Short mmCIF file of C-alpha atoms and ligand atoms in Angstrom, two decimals:
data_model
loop_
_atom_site.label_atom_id
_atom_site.label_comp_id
_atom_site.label_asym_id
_atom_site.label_seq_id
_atom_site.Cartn_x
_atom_site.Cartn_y
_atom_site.Cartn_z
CA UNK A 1 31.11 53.54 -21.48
CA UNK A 2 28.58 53.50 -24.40
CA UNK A 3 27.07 50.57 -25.25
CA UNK A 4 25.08 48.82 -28.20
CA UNK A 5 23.02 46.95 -25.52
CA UNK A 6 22.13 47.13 -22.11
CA UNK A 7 20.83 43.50 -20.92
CA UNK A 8 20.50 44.83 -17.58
CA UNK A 9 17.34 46.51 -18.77
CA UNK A 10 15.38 43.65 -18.51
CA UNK A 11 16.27 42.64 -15.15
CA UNK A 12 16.40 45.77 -13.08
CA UNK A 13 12.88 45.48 -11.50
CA UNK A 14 10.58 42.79 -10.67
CA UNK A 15 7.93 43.92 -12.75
CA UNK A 16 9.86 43.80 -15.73
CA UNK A 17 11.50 40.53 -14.76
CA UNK A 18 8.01 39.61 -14.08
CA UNK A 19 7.04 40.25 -17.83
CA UNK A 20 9.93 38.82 -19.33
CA UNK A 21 10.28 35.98 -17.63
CA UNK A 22 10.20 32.53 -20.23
CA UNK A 23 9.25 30.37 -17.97
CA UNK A 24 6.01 30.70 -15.56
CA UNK A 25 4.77 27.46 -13.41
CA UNK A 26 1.26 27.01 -12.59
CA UNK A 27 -0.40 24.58 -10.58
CA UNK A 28 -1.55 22.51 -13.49
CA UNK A 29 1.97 22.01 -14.63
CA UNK A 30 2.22 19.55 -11.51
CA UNK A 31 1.44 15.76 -10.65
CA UNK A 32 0.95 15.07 -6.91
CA UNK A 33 1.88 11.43 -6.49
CA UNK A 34 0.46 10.17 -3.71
CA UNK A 35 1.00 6.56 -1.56
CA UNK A 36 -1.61 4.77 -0.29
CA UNK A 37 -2.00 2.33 2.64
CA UNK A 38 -4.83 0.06 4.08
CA UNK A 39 -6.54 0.35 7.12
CA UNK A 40 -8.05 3.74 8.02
CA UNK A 41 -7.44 6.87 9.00
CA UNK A 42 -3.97 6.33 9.03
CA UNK A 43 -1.13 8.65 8.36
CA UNK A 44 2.63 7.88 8.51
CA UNK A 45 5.52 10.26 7.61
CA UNK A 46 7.68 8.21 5.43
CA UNK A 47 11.54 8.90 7.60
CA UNK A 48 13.42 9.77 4.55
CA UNK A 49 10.76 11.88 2.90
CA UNK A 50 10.36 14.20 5.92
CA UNK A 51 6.84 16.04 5.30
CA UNK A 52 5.42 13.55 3.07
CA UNK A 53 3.24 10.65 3.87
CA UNK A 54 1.27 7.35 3.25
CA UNK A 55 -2.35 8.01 4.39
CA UNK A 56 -5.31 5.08 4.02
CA UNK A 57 -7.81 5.48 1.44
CA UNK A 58 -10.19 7.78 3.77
CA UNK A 59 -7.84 10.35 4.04
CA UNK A 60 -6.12 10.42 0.67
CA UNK A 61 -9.42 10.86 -0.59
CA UNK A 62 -10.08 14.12 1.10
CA UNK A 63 -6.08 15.10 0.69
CA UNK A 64 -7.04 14.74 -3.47
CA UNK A 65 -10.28 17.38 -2.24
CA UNK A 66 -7.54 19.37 -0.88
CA UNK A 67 -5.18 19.02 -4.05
CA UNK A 68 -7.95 19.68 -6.24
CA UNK A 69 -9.27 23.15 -4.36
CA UNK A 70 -5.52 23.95 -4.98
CA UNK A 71 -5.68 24.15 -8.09
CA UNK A 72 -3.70 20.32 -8.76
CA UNK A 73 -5.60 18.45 -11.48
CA UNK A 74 -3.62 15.75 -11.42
CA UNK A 75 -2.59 12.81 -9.26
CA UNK A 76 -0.69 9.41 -9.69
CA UNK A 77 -1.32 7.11 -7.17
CA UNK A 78 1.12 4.60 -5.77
CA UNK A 79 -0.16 1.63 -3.12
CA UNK A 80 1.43 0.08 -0.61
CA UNK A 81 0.81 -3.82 -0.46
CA UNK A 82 0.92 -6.34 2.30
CA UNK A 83 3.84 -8.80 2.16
CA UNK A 84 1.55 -11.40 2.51
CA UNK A 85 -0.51 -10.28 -0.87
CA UNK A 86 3.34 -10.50 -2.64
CA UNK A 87 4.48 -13.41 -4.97
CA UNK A 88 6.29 -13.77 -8.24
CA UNK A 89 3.61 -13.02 -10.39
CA UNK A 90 2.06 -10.05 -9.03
CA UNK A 91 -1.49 -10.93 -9.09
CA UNK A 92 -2.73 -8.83 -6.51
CA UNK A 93 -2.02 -5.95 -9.10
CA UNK A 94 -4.71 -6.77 -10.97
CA UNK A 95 -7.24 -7.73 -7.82
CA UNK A 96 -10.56 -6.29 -8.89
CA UNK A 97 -10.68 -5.27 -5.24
CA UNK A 98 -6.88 -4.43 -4.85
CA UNK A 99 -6.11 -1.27 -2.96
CA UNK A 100 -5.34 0.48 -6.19
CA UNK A 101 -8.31 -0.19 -8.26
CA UNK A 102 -10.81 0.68 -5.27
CA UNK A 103 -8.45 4.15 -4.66
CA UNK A 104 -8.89 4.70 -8.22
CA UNK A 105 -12.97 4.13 -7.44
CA UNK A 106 -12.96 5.88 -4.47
CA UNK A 107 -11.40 9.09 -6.03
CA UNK A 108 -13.25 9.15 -9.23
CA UNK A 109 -16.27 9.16 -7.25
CA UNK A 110 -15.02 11.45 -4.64
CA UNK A 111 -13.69 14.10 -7.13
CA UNK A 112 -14.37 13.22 -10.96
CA UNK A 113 -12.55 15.52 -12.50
CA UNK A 114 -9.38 15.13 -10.87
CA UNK A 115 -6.92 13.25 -13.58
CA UNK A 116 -6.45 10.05 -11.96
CA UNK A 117 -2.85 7.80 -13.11
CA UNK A 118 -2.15 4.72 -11.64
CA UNK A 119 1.59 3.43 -11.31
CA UNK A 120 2.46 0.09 -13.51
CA UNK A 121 5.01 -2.52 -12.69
CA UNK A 122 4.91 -4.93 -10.33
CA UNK A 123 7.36 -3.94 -8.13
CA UNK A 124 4.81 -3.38 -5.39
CA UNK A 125 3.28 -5.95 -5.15
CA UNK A 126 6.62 -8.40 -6.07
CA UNK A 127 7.88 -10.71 -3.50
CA UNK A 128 11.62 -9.94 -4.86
CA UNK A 129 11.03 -5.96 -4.88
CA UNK A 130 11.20 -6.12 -9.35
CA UNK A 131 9.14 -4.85 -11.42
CA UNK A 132 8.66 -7.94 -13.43
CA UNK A 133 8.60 -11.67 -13.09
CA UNK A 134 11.72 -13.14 -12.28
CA UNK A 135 12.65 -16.37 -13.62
CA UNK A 136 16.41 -18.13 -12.92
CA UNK A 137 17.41 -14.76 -11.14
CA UNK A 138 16.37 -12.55 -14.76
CA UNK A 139 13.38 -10.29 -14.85
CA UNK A 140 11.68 -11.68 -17.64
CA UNK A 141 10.26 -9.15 -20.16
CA UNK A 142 7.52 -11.05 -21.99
CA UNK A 143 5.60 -12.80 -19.13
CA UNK A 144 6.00 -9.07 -17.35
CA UNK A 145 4.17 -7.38 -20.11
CA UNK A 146 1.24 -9.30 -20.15
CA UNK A 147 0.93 -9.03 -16.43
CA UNK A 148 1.08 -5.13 -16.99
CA UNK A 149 -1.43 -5.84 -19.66
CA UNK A 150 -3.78 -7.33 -17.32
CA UNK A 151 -3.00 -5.05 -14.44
CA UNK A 152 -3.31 -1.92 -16.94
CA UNK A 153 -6.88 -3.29 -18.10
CA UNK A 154 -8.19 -3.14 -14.19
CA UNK A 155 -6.82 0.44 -13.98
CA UNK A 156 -8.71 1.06 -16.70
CA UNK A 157 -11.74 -0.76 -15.40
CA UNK A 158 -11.63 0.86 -11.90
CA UNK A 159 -11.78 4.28 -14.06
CA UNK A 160 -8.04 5.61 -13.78
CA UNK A 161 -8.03 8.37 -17.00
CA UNK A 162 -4.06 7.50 -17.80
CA UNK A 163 -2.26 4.28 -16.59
CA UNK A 164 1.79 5.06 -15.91
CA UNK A 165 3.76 1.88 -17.03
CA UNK A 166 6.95 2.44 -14.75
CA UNK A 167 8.16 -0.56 -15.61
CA UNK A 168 11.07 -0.30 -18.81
CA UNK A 169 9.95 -3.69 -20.46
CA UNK A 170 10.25 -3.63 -23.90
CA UNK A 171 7.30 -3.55 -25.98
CA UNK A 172 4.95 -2.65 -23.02
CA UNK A 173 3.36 0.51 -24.22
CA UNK A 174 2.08 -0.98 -27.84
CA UNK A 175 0.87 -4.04 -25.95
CA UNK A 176 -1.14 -1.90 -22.87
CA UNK A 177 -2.67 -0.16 -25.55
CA UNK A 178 -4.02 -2.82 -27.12
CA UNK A 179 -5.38 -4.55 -24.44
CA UNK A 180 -6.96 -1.42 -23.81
CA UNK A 181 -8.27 -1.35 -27.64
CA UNK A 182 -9.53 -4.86 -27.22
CA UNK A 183 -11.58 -4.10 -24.05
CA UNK A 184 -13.12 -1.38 -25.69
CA UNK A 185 -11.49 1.33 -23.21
CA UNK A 186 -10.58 4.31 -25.55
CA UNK A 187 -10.40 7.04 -23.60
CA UNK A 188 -7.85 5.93 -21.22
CA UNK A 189 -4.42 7.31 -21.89
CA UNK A 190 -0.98 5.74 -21.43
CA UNK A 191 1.66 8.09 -19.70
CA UNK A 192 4.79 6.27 -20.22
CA UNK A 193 8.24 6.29 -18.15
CA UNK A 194 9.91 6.20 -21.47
CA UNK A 195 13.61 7.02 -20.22
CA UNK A 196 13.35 6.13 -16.68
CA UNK A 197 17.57 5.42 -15.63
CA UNK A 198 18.28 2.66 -13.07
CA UNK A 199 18.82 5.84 -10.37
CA UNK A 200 20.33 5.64 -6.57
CA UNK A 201 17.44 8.78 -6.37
CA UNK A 202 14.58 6.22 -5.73
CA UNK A 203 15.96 5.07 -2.68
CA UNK A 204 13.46 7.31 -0.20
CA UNK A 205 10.50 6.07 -2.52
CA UNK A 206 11.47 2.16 -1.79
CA UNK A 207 11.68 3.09 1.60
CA UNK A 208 7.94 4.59 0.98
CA UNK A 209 6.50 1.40 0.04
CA UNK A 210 8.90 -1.33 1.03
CA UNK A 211 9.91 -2.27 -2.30
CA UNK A 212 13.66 -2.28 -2.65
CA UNK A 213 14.69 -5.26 -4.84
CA UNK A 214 15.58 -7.99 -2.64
CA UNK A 215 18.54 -9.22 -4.78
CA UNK A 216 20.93 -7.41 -7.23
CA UNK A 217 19.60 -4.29 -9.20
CA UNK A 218 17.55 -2.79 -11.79
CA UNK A 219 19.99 -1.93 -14.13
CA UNK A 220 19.25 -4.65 -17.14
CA UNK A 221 15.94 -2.93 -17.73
CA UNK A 222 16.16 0.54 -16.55
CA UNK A 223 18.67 2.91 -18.09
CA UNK A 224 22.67 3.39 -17.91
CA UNK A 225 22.57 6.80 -16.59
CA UNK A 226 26.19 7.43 -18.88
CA UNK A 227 23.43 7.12 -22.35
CA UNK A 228 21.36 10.00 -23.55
CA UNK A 229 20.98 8.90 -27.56
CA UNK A 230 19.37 5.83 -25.94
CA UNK A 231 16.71 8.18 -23.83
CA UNK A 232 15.57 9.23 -27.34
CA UNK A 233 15.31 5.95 -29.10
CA UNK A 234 13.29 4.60 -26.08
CA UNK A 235 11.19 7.62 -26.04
CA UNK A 236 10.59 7.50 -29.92
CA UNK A 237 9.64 3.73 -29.63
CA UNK A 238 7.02 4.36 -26.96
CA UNK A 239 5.48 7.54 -28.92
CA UNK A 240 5.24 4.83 -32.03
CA UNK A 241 3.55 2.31 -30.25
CA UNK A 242 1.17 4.36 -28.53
CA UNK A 243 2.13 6.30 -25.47
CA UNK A 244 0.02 9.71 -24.86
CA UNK A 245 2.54 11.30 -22.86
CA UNK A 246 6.19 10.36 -22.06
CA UNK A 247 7.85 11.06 -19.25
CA UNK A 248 11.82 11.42 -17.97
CA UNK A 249 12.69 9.90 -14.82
CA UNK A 250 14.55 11.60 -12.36
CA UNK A 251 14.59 14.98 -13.42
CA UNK A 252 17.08 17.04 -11.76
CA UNK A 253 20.30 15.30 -12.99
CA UNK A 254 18.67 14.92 -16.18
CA UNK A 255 17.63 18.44 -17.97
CA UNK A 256 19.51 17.10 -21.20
CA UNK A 257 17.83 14.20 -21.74
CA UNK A 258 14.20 16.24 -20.96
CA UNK A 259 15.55 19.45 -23.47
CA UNK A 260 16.47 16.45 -26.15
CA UNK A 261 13.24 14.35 -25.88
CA UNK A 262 11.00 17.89 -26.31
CA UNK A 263 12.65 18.37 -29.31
CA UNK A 264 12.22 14.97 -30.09
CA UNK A 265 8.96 14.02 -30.01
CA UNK A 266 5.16 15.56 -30.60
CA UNK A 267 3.67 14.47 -27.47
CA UNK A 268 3.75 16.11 -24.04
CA UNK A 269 6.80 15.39 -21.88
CA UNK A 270 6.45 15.27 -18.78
CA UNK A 271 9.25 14.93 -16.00
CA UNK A 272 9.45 13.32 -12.28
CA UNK A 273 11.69 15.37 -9.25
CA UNK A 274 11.77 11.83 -7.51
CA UNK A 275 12.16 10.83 -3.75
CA UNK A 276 15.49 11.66 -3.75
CA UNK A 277 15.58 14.85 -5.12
CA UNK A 278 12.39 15.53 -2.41
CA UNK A 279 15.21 14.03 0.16
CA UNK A 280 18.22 16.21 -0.76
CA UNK A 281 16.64 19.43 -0.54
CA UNK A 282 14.83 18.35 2.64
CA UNK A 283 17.62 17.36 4.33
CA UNK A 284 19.91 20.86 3.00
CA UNK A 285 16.84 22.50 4.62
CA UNK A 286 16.96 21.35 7.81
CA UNK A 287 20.83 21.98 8.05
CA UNK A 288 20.36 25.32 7.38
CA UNK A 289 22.39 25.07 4.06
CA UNK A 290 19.81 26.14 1.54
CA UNK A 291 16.59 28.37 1.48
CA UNK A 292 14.02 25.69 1.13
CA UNK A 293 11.19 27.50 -0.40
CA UNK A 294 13.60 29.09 -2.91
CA UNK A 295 15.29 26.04 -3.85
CA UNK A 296 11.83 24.24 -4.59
CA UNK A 297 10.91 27.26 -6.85
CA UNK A 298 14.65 27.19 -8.81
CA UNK A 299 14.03 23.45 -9.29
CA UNK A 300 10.66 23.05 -10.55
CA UNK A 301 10.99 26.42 -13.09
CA UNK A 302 14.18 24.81 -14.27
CA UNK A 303 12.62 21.27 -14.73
CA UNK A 304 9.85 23.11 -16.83
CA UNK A 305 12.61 25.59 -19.22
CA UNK A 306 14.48 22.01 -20.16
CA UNK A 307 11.15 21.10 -21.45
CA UNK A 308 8.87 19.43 -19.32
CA UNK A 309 5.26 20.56 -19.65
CA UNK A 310 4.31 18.80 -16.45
CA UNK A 311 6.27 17.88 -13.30
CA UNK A 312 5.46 15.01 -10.92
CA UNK A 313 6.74 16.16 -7.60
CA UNK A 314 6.18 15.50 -3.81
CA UNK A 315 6.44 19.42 -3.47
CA UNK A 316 3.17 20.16 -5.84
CA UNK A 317 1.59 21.44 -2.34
CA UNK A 318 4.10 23.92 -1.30
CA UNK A 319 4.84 24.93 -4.67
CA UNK A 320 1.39 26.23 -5.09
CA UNK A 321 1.54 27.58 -1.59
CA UNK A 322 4.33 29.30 -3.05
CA UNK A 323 3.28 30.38 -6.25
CA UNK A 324 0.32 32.07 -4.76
CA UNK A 325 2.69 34.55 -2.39
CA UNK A 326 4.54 35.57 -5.26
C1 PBG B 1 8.36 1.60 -9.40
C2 PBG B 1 8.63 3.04 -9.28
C3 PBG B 1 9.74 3.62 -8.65
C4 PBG B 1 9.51 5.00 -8.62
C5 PBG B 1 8.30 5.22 -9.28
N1 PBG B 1 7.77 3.99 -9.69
C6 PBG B 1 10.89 3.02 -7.99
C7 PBG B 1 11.80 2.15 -8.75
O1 PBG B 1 11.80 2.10 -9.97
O2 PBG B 1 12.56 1.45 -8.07
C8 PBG B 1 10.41 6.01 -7.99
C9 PBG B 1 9.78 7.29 -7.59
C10 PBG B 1 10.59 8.11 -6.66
O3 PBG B 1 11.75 7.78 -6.31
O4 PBG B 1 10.07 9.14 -6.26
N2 PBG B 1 8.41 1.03 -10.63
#
C-alpha cells in the first residue's frame, strides 16, 4: 500500500505518545472532597465508598498535610451533623462554632495555603434530608437563599477561600455574592454547582453523611438529566450573577454538557466524578472486571479532554499516586 498519511506514526511508542498526547492531568487539576465528623480521632470507612472515609477534625487536618505534600491544593469539605443539631431551617449551618466553620479554622491555620471550599445547601444539616426549607411538602427557594446567604457569610468568616453553593436555588449565586460584598469579604470566591442533575449517582455520598431526603426527591430543583440546552442557560445565569468558577455535576455520564459549558462560558469549569462513579469502579474492581488503576486514569483524563480544568474526585490520592509511576 502507499499512503498519504500514516496516523500510526504518532502512536507507535510511548515517548511519542507521550509528546503528543492533548491531554496531561496533574495534581492541581484535582479537588479532594473530604467528610468530616465530630469527636476525635475517629475514622470510619463509609460501606459504599470502600477506601474512603469520614475522619474527625484531628485527623482530617493532618490528611489535608498529607494532600497538600502531594501536590493537592485544593479541598472541599463536607460535615457530617448530629440529628439532634437538624431542623427545618438549618441553623446549625451557620453556627459560628459549627463543625464546618471551625474545620475551615482549623485547616487554614494548619495549612494556609491549601484552597479551602466549603459545601452550601442545607441538606446536611436538614431534618428532611433537602437542601432547602421545606414548607407544605415544597422546598422553598427564597427563604433557602437567604439561609445560604447567611451560611455562605460564616464560610467566609471562618476563612474558607471559595464557598460551593450545591444547592440549585434560583438566584443563589448573585445573592451569596452580595452578602459577601456587603460584609466586606472580597476575596472569597463562589464555585458554583451550576448544572448539578437530580442524579441516582449521589446515593454512596447520602449514605456518607446521612442525608438522603426523607420524603420524595430532588428533582424540582436539581436538573432533568434528559436537558442539556438547560445546563447552559443555568450555567450562563450563574457566570452573570457572579460565580468564579462553575462546575458540572456528575461527570462521567455527562462529558456533553462539560464540552458545551467550556465553550460556553469564560470562567473555569470545573467537574465532580461523584460517589457513585467512586462506587462503580470500586465495586468492578473488586470483581475482578476492570483494572482499577487504569480505569481511574481513563476517567479522570477523559473528564479533563470534555473540558473540565479541575476535577473533584474521591480518587485525587491514588491518582497522584498514579501519575507519579507513570
Ligand atoms: C448536597 C450534595 C450532594 C453531593 C454534593 N453535595 C448530594 C445531593 O445533592 O443529594 C453529592 C456528591 C457525591 O455524590 O459525591 N447538596
Amino acid at each position: 500500500m502507499i499512503l498519504q498519511r500514516r496516523n500510526r506514526i504518532l502512536r507507535q511508542s510511548p515517548a511519542i505518545r507521550a509528546m503528543v498526547a492533548e491531554t496531561i492531568l496533574q495534581p492541581a487539576d484535582f479537588i479532594a472532597p473530604l467528610f468530616i465528623d465530630e469527636g476525635e480521632n475517629l475514622v470510619t470507612e463509609i460501606a459504599s465508598m470502600p477506601g474512603y472515609y469520614r475522619r474527625s477534625l484531628d485527623l482530617t487536618v493532618k490528611e489535608v498535610k498529607e494532600l497538600w505534600g502531594m501536590g493537592i491544593k485544593s479541598v472541599l469539605l463536607f460535615i457530617k451533623c448530629k440529628d439532634e443539631w437538624k431542623d427545618n431551617t438549618g441553623k446549625e449551618a451557620w453556627n459560628k462554632h459549627g463543625l464546618m466553620q471551625r474545620s475551615v479554622k482549623a485547616i487554614k491555620e494548619a495549612v494556609p495555603e491549601m484552597v479551602v471550599m466549603t459545601d452550601v445547601a442545607l441538606d446536611p444539616y436538614s431534618s428532611y434530608g433537602h437542601d432547602g426549607i421545606v414548607k407544605n411538602g415544597e422546598i422553598v427557594n427564597d427563604e433557602t437563599v437567604e439561609a445560604l446567604v447567611r451560611m455562605s457569610i460564616s464560610h467566609a468568616e471562618a476563612g474558607a477561600d471559595f464557598v460551593a453553593p450545591s444547592d440549585m436555588m434560583d438566584g443563589r449565586i448573585g445573592a451569596i455574592r452580595e452578602g459577601l460584598e456587603e460584609h466586606h469579604f472580597t476575596k472569597t470566591g463562589i464555585m458554583s454547582y451550576s448544572a448539578k442533575y437530580a442524579s441516582c449517582f449521589y446515593g454512596p455520598f447520602r449514605d456518607a453523611l446521612d442525608s438522603a431526603p426523607g420524603f420524595g426527591d430532588k428533582k424540582t430543583y436539581q436538573m432533568d438529566y434528559a436537558n442539556r440546552t438547560e445546563a447552559i442557560k443555568e450555567t450562563i445565569i450563574d457566570v452573570e450573577e457572579g460565580a468564579d468558577i462553575v462546575m458540572i455535576k456528575p461527570a462521567l455520564a455527562y462529558l456533553d454538557i462539560i464540552r458545551e459549558i467550556k465553550n460556553a462560558v469564560d470562567v473555569p469549569v470545573s467537574a465532580y466524578q461523584v460517589s457513585g462513579e467512586y462506587a462503580m469502579i470500586k465495586a468492578a474492581a473488586k470483581m475482578g472486571w476492570l483494572n482499577e488503576e487504569k480505569t481511574i486514569l481513563e476517567c479522570l483524563t477523559s473528564i479533563k479532554r470534555a473540558g473540565a480544568d479541575l476535577i473533584a474526585t474521591y480518587f485525587a490520592k491514588e491518582a497522584v499516586r498514579l501519575l507519579n509511576e507513570k
